[in-house]
PDB file of C-alpha atoms in Angstrom:
ATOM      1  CA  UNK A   1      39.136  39.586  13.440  1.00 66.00           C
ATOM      2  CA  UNK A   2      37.854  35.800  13.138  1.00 73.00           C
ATOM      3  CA  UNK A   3      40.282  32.719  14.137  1.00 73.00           C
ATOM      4  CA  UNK A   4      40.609  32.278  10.637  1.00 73.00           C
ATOM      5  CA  UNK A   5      41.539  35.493   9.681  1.00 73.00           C
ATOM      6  CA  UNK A   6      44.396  35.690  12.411  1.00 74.00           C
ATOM      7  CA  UNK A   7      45.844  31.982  11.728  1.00 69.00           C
ATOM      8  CA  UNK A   8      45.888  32.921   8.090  1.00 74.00           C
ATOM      9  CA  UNK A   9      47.753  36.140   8.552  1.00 71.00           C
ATOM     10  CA  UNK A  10      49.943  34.317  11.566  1.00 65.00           C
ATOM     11  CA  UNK A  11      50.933  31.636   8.162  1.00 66.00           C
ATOM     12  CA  UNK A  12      51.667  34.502   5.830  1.00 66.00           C
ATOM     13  CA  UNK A  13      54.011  36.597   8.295  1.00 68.00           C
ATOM     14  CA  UNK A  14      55.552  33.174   9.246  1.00 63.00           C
ATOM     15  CA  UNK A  15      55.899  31.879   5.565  1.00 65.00           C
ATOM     16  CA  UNK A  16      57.572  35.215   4.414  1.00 62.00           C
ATOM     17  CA  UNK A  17      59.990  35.355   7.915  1.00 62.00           C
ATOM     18  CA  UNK A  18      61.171  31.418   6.739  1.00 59.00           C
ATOM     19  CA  UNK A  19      61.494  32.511   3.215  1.00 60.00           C
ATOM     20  CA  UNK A  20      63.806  35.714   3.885  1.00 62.00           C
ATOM     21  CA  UNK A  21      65.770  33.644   6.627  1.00 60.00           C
ATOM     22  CA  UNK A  22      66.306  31.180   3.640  1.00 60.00           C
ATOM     23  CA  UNK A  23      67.595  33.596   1.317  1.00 63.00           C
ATOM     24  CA  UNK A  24      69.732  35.028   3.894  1.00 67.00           C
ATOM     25  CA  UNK A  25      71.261  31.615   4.641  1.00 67.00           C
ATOM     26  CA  UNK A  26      71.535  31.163   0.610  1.00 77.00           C
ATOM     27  CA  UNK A  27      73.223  34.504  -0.234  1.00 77.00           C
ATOM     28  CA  UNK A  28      75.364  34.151   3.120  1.00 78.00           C
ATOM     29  CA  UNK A  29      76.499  30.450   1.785  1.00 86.00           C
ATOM     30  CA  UNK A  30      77.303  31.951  -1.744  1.00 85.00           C
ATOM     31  CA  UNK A  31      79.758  35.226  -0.206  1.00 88.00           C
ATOM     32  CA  UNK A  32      80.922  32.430   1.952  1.00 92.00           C
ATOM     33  CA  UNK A  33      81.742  30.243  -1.275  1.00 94.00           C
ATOM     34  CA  UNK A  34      82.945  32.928  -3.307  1.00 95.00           C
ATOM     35  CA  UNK A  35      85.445  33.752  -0.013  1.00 96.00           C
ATOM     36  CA  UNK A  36      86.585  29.973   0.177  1.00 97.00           C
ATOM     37  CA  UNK A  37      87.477  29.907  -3.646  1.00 97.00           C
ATOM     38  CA  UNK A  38      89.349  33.391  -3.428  1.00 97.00           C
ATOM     39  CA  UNK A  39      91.367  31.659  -0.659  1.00 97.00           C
ATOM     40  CA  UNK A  40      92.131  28.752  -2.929  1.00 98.00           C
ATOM     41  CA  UNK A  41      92.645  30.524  -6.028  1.00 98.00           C
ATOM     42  CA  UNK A  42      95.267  32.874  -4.660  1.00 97.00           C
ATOM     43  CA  UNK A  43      97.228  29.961  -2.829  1.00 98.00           C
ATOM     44  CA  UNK A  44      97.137  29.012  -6.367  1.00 98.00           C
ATOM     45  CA  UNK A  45      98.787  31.726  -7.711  1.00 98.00           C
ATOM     46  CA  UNK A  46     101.531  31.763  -5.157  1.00 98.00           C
ATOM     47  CA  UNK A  47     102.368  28.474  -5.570  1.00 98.00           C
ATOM     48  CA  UNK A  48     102.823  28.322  -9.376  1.00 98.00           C
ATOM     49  CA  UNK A  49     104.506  31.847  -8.598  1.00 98.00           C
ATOM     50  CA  UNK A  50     107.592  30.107  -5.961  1.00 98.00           C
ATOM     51  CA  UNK A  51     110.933  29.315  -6.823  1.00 96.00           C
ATOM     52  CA  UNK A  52     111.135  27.208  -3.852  1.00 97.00           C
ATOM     53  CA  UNK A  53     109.492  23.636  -4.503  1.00 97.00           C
ATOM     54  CA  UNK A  54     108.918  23.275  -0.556  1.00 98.00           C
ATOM     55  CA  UNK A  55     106.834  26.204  -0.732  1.00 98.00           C
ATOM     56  CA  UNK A  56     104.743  25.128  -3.812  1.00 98.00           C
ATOM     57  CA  UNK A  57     104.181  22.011  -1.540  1.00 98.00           C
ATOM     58  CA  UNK A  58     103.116  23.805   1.418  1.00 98.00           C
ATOM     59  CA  UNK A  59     100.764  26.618  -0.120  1.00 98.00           C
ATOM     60  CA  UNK A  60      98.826  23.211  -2.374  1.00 98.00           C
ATOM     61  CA  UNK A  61      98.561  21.357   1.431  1.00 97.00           C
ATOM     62  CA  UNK A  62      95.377  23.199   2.423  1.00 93.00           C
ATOM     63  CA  UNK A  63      93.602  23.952  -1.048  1.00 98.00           C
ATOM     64  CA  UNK A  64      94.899  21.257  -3.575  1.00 98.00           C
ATOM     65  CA  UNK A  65      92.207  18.077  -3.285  1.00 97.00           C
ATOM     66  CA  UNK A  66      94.915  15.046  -3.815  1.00 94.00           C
ATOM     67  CA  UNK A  67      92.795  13.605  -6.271  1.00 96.00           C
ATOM     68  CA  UNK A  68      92.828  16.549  -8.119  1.00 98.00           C
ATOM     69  CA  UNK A  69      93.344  16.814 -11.587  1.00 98.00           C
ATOM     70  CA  UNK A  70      95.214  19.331 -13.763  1.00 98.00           C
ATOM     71  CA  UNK A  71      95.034  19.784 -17.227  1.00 98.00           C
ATOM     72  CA  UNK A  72      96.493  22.198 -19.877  1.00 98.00           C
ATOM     73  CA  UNK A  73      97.122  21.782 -23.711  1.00 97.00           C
ATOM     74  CA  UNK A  74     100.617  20.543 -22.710  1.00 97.00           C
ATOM     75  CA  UNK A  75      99.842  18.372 -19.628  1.00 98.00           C
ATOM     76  CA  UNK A  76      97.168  15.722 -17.565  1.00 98.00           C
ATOM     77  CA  UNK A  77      97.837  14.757 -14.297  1.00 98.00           C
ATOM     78  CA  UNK A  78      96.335  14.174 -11.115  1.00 98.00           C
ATOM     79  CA  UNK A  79      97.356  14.306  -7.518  1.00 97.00           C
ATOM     80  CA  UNK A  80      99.268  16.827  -5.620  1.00 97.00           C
ATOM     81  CA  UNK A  81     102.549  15.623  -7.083  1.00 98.00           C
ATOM     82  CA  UNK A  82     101.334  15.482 -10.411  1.00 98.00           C
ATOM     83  CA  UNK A  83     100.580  19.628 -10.192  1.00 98.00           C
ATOM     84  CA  UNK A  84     103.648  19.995  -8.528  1.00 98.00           C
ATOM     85  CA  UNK A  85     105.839  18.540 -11.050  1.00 98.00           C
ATOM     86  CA  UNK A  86     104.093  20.489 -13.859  1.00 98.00           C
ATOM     87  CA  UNK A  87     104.935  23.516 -11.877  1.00 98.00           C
ATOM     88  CA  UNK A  88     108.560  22.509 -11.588  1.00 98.00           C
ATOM     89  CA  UNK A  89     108.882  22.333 -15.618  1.00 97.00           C
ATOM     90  CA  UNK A  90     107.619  25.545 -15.821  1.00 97.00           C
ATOM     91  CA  UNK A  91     109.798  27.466 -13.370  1.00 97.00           C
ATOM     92  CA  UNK A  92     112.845  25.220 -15.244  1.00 97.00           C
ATOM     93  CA  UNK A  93     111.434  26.887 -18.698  1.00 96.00           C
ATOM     94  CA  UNK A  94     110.811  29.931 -17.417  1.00 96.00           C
ATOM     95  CA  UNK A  95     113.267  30.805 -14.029  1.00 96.00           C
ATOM     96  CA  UNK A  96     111.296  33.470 -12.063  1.00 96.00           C
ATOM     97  CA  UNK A  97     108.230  33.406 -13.983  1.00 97.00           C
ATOM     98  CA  UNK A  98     104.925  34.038 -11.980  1.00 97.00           C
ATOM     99  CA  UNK A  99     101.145  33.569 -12.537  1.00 97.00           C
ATOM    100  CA  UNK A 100      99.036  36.633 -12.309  1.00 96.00           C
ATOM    101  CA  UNK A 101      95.384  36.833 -12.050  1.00 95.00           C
ATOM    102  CA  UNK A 102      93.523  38.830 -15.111  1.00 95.00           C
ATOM    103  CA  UNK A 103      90.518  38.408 -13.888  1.00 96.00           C
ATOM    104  CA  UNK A 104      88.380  37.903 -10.811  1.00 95.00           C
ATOM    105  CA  UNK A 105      86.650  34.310 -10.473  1.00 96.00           C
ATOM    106  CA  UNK A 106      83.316  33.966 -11.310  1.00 95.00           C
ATOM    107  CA  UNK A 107      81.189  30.743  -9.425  1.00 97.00           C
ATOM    108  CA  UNK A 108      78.448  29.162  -9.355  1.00 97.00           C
ATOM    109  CA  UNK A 109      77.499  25.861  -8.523  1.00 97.00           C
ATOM    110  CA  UNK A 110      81.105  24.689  -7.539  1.00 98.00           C
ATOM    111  CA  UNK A 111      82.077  25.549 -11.038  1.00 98.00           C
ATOM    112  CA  UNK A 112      84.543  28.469 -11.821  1.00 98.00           C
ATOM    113  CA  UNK A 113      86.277  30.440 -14.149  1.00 98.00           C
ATOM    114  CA  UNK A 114      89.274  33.142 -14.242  1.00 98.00           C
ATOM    115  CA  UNK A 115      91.707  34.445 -16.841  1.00 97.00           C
ATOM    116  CA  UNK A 116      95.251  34.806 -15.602  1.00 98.00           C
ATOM    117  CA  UNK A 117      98.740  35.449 -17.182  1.00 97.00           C
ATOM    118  CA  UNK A 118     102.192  34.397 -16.467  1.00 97.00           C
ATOM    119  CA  UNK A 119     104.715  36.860 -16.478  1.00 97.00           C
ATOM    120  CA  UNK A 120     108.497  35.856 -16.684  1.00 97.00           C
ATOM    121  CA  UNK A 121     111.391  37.353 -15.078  1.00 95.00           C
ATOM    122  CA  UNK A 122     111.670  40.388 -17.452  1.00 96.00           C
ATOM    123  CA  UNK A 123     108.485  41.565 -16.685  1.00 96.00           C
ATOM    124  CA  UNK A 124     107.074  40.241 -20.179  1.00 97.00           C
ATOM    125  CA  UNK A 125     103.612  37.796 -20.934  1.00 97.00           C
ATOM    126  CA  UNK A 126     105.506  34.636 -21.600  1.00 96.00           C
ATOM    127  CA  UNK A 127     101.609  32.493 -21.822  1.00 96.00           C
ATOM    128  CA  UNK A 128      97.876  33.679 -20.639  1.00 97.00           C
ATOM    129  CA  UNK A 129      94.787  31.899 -20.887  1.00 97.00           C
ATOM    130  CA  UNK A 130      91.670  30.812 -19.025  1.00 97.00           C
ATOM    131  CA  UNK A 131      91.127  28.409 -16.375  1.00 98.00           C
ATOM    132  CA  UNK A 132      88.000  26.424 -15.275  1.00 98.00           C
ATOM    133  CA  UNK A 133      87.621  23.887 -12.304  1.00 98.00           C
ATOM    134  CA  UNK A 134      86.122  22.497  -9.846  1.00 98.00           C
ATOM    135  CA  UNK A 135      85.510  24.042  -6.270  1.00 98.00           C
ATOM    136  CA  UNK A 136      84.775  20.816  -3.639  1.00 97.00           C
ATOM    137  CA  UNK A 137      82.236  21.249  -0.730  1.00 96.00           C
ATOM    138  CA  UNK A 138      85.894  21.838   1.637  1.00 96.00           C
ATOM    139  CA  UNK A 139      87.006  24.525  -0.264  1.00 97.00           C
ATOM    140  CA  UNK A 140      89.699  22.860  -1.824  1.00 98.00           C
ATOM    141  CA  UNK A 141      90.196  22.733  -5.699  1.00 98.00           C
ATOM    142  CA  UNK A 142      88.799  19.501  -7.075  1.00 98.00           C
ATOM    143  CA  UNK A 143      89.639  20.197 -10.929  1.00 98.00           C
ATOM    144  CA  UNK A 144      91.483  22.913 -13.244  1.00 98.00           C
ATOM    145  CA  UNK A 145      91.701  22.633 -16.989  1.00 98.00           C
ATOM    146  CA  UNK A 146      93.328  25.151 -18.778  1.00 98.00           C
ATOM    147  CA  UNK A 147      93.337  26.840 -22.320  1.00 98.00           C
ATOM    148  CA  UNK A 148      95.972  28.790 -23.466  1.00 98.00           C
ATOM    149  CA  UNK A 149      95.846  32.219 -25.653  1.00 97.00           C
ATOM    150  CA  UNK A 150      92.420  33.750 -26.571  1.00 94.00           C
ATOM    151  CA  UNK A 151      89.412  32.023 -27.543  1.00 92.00           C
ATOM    152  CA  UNK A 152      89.786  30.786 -31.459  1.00 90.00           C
ATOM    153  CA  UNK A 153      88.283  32.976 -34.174  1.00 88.00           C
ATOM    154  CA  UNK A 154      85.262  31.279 -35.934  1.00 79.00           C
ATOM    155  CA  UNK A 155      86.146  29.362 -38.833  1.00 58.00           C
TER     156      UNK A 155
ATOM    157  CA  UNK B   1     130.559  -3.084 -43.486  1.00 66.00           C
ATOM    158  CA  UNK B   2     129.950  -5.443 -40.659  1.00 74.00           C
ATOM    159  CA  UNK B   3     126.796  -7.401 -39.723  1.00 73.00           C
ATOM    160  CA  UNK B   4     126.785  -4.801 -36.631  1.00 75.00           C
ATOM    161  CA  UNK B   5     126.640  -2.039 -38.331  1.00 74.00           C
ATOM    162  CA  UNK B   6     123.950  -3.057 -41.124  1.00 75.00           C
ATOM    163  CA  UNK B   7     121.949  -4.325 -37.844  1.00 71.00           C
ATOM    164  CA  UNK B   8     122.264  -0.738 -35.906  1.00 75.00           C
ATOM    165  CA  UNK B   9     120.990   0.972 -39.434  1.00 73.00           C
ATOM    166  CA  UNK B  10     118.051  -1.326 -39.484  1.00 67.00           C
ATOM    167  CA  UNK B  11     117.351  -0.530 -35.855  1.00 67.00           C
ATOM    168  CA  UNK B  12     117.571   3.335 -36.457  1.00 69.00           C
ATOM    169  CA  UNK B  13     115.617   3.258 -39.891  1.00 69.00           C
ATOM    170  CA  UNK B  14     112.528   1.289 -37.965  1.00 65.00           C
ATOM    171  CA  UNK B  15     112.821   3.016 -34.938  1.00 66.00           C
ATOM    172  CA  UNK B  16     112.420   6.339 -37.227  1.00 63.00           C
ATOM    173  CA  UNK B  17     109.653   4.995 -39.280  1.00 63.00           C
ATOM    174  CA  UNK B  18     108.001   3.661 -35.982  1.00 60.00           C
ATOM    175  CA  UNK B  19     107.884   7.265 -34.688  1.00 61.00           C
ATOM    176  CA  UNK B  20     106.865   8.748 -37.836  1.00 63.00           C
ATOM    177  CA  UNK B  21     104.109   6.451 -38.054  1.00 61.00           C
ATOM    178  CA  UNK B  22     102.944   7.420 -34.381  1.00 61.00           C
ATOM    179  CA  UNK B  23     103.079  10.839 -35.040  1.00 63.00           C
ATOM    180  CA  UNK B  24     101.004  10.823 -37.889  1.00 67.00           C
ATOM    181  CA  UNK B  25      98.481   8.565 -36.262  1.00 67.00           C
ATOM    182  CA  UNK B  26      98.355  10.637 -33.212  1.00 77.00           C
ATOM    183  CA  UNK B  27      97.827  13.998 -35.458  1.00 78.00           C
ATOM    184  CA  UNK B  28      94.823  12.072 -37.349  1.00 78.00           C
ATOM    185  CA  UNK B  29      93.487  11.271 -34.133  1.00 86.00           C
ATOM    186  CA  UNK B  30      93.644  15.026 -33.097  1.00 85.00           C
ATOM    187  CA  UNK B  31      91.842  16.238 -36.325  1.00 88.00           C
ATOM    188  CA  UNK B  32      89.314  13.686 -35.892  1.00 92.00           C
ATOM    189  CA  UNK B  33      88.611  14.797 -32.529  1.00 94.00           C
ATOM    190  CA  UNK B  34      87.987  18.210 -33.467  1.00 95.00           C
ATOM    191  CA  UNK B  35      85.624  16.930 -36.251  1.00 96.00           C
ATOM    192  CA  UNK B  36      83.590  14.884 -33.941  1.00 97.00           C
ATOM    193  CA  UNK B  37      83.492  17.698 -31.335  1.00 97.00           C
ATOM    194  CA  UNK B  38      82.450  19.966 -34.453  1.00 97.00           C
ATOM    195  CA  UNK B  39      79.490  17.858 -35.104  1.00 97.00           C
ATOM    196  CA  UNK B  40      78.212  17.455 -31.650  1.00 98.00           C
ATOM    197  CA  UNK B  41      78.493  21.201 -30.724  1.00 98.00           C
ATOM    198  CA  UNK B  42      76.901  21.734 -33.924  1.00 97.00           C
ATOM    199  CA  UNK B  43      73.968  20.001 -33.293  1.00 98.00           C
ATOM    200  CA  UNK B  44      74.295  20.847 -29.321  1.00 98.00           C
ATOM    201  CA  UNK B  45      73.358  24.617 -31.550  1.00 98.00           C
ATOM    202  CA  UNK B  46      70.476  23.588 -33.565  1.00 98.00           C
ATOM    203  CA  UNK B  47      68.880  21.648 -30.645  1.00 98.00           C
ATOM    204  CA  UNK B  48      68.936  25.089 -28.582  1.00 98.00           C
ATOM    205  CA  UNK B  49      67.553  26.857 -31.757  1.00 98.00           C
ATOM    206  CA  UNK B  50      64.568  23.831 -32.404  1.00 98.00           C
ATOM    207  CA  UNK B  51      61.519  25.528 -31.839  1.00 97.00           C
ATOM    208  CA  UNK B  52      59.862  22.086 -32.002  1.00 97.00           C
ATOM    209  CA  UNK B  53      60.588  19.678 -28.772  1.00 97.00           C
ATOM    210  CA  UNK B  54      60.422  16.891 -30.519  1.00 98.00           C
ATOM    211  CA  UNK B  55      63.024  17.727 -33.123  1.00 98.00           C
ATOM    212  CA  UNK B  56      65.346  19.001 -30.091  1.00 98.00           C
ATOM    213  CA  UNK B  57      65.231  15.720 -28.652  1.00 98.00           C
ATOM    214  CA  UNK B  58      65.970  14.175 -31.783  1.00 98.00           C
ATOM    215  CA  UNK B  59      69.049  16.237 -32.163  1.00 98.00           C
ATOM    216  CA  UNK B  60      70.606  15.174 -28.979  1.00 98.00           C
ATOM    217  CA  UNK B  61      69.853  12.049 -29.159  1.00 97.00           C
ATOM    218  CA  UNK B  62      73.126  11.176 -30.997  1.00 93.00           C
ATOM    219  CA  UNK B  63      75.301  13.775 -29.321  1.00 98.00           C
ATOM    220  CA  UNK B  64      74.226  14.051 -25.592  1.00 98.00           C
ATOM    221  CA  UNK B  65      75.336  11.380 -23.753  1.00 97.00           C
ATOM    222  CA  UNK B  66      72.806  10.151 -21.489  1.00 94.00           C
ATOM    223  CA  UNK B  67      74.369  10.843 -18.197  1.00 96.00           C
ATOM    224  CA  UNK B  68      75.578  13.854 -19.330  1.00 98.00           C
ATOM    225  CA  UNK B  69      75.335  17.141 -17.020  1.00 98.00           C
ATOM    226  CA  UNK B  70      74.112  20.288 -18.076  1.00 98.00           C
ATOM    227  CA  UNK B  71      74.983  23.565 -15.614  1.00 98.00           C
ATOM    228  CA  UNK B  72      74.686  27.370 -15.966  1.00 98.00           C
ATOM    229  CA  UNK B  73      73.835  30.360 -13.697  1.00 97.00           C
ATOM    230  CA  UNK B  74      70.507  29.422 -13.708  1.00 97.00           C
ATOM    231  CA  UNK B  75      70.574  25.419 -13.950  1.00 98.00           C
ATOM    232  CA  UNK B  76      72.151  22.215 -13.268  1.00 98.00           C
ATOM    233  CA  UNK B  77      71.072  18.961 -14.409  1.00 98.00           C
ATOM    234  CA  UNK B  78      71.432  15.662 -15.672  1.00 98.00           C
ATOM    235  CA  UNK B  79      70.419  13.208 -18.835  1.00 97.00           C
ATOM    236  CA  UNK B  80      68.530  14.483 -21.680  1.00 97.00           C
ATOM    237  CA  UNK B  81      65.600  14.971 -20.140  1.00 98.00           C
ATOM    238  CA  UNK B  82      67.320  17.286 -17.803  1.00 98.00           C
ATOM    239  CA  UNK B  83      68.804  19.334 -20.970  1.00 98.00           C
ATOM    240  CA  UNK B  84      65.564  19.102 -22.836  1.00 98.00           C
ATOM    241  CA  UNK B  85      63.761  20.781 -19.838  1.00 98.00           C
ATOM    242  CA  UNK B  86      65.760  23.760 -19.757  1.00 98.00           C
ATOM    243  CA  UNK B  87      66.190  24.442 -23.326  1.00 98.00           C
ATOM    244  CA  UNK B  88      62.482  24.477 -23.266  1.00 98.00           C
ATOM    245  CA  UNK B  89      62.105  26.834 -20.420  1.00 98.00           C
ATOM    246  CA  UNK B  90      64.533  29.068 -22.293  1.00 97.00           C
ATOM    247  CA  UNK B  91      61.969  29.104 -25.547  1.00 97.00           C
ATOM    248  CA  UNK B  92      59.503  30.308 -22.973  1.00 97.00           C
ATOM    249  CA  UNK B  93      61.212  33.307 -22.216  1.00 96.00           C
ATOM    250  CA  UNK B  94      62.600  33.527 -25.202  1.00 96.00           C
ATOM    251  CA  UNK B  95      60.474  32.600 -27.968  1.00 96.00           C
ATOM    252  CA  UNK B  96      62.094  31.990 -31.532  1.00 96.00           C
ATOM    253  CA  UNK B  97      64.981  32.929 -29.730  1.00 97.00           C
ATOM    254  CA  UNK B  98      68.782  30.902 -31.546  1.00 97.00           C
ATOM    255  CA  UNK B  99      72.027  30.363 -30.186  1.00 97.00           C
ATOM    256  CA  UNK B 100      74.898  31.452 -32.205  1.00 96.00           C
ATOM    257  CA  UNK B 101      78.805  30.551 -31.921  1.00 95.00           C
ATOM    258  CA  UNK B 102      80.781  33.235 -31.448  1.00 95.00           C
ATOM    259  CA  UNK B 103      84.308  31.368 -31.383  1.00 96.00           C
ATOM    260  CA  UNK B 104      85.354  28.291 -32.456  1.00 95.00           C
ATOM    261  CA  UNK B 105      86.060  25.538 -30.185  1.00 96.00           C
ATOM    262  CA  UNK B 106      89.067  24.500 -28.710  1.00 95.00           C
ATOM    263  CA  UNK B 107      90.062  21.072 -27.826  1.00 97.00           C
ATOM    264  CA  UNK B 108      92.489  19.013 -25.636  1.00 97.00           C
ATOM    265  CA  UNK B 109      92.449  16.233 -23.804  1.00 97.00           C
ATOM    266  CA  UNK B 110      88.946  15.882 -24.327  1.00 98.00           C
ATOM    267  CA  UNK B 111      88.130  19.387 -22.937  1.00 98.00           C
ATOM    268  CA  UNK B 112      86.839  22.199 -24.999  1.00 98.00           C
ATOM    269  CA  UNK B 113      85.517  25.807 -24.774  1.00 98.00           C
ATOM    270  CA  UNK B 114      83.522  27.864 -27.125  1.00 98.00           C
ATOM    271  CA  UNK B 115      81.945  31.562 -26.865  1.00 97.00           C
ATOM    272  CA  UNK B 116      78.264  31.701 -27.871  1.00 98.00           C
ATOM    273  CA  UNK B 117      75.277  33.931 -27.796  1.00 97.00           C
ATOM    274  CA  UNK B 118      71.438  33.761 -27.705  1.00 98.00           C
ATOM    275  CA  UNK B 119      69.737  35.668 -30.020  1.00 97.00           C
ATOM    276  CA  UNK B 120      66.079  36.581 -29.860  1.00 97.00           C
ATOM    277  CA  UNK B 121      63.452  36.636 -32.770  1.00 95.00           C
ATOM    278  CA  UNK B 122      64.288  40.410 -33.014  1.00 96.00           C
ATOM    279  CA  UNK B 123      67.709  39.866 -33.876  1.00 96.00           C
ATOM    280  CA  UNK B 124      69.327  41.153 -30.544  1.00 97.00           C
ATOM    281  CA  UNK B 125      71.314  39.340 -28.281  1.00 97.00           C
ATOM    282  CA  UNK B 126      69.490  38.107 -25.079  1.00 96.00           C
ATOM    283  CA  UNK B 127      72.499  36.501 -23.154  1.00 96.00           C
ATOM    284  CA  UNK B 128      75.843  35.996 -24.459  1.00 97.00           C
ATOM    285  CA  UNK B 129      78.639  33.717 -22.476  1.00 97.00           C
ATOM    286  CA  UNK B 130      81.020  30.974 -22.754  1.00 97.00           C
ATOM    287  CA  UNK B 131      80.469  27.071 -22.305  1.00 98.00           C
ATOM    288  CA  UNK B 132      83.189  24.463 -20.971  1.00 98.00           C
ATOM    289  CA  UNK B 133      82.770  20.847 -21.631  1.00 98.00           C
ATOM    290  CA  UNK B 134      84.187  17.233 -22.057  1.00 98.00           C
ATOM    291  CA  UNK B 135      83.462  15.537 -25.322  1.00 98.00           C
ATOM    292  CA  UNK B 136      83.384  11.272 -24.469  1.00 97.00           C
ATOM    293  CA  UNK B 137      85.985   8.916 -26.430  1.00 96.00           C
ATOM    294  CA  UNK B 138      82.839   7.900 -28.254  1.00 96.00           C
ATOM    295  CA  UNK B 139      81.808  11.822 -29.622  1.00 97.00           C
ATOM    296  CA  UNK B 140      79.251  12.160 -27.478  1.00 98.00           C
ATOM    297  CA  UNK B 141      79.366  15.778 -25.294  1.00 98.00           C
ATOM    298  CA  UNK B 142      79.924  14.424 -21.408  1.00 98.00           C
ATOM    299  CA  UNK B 143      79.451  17.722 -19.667  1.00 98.00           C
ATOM    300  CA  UNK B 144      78.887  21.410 -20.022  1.00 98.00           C
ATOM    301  CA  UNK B 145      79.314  24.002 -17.842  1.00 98.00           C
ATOM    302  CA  UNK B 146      78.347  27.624 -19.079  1.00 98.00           C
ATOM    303  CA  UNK B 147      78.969  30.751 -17.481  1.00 98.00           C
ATOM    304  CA  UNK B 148      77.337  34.605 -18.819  1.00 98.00           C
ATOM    305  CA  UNK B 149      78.656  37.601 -20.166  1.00 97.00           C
ATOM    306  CA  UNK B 150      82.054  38.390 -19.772  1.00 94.00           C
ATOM    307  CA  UNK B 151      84.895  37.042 -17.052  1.00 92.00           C
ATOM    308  CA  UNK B 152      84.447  39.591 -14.384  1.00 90.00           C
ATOM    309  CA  UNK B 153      86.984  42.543 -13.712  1.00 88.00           C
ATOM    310  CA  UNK B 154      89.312  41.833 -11.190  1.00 79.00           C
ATOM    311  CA  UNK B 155      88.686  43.499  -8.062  1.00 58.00           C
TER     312      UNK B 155
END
């Protein structure tokens, strides 16, 4: 075997050993991202889901950017106390209502998407829909905009 | 009847007419809205179903605003250029290949969804999916953010 020959094949093995140790660091970022949104997206959940508005508070702390916006059909605000006092008209039109996840997120690039439900105190569907947002670098929830009911029939 | 009285009449009559107005002008602005966002995702369509660059670039050009970003699975970019690039690698793959709305799109607050699919020059679908987006006060699409096939089961 020349110099050549064994520098060349030395390249290849390392190129290929960089190249899986990137992918590995790639797929282990996007399990890692796809854990971190999980984590946000059911602290979500619970907090639309509390009766208690010191709760709702406490469960947004670690996963609610406060320059976050939320948007639905009925509302546009921004902030943590903007969210909060969206979530406080809904628990006053529905008492004991609670959000309930429909589907599992899907992600990529930051950018997600879930279908969930809420489900009032009788056990019945009192709204679903589909929510898409914003996932920041921290792992906190940059964004949500929601539509209500099933996508609209072509016209 | 008094001076009083004939004042708090004309008070209520305005105030009624005021609101009346408002309302109407606020549900013309909400139809127009959805006819603007009609147009653009229109030709948003026919630019991903150009099999000629040029004419894909002229379609955009009065619906994509320039700093507009384009994401998917596969891709995330900005401006035109960005967008043009990636509809083109798509009629690589996919030559001939249209995309076809499957819903209609649905609109507040300047934030709309709409299921589409991609259909190939045989007729079957290639990818199917849904896109989110922002449409600009001025009818120009801001953003879109598409995601594939259908939201994942919950797990």
């Amino acid at each position: 075997m020349t110099k050549e020959m064994r520098l060349k094949i030395f390249w290849i093995v390392f190129s290929v050993a960089l190249l899986a140790g990137a992918q590995t660091a790639s797929a282990q970022d996007a399990a890692s991202k796809q854990q971190q949104l999980k984590h946000a997206l059911s602290a979500y959940g619970q907090a639309w889901s509390a009766d208690d508005a010191a709760q709702r508070a406490k469960l947004l702390a670690g996963i609610w950017d406060d320059s976050a916006s939320y948007t639905d059909p009925t509302a546009d605000v921004k902030g943590t106390a903007g969210l909060l006092s969206v979530i406080e008209a809904f628990h006053k039109q529905f008492p004991g209502a609670r959000l309930v996840p429909v589907s599992s997120a899907d992600l990529h690039h930051g950018q997600f998407r879930f279908a969930w439900k809420a489900v009032g105190a009788d056990g019945s569907t009192v709204v679903d829909g589909m929510d898409f947002g914003e996932l920041g670098p921290d792992g906190k929830l940059r964004k949500i905009v929601g539509f209500f009911g099933p996508l609209p029939t072509r016209m």
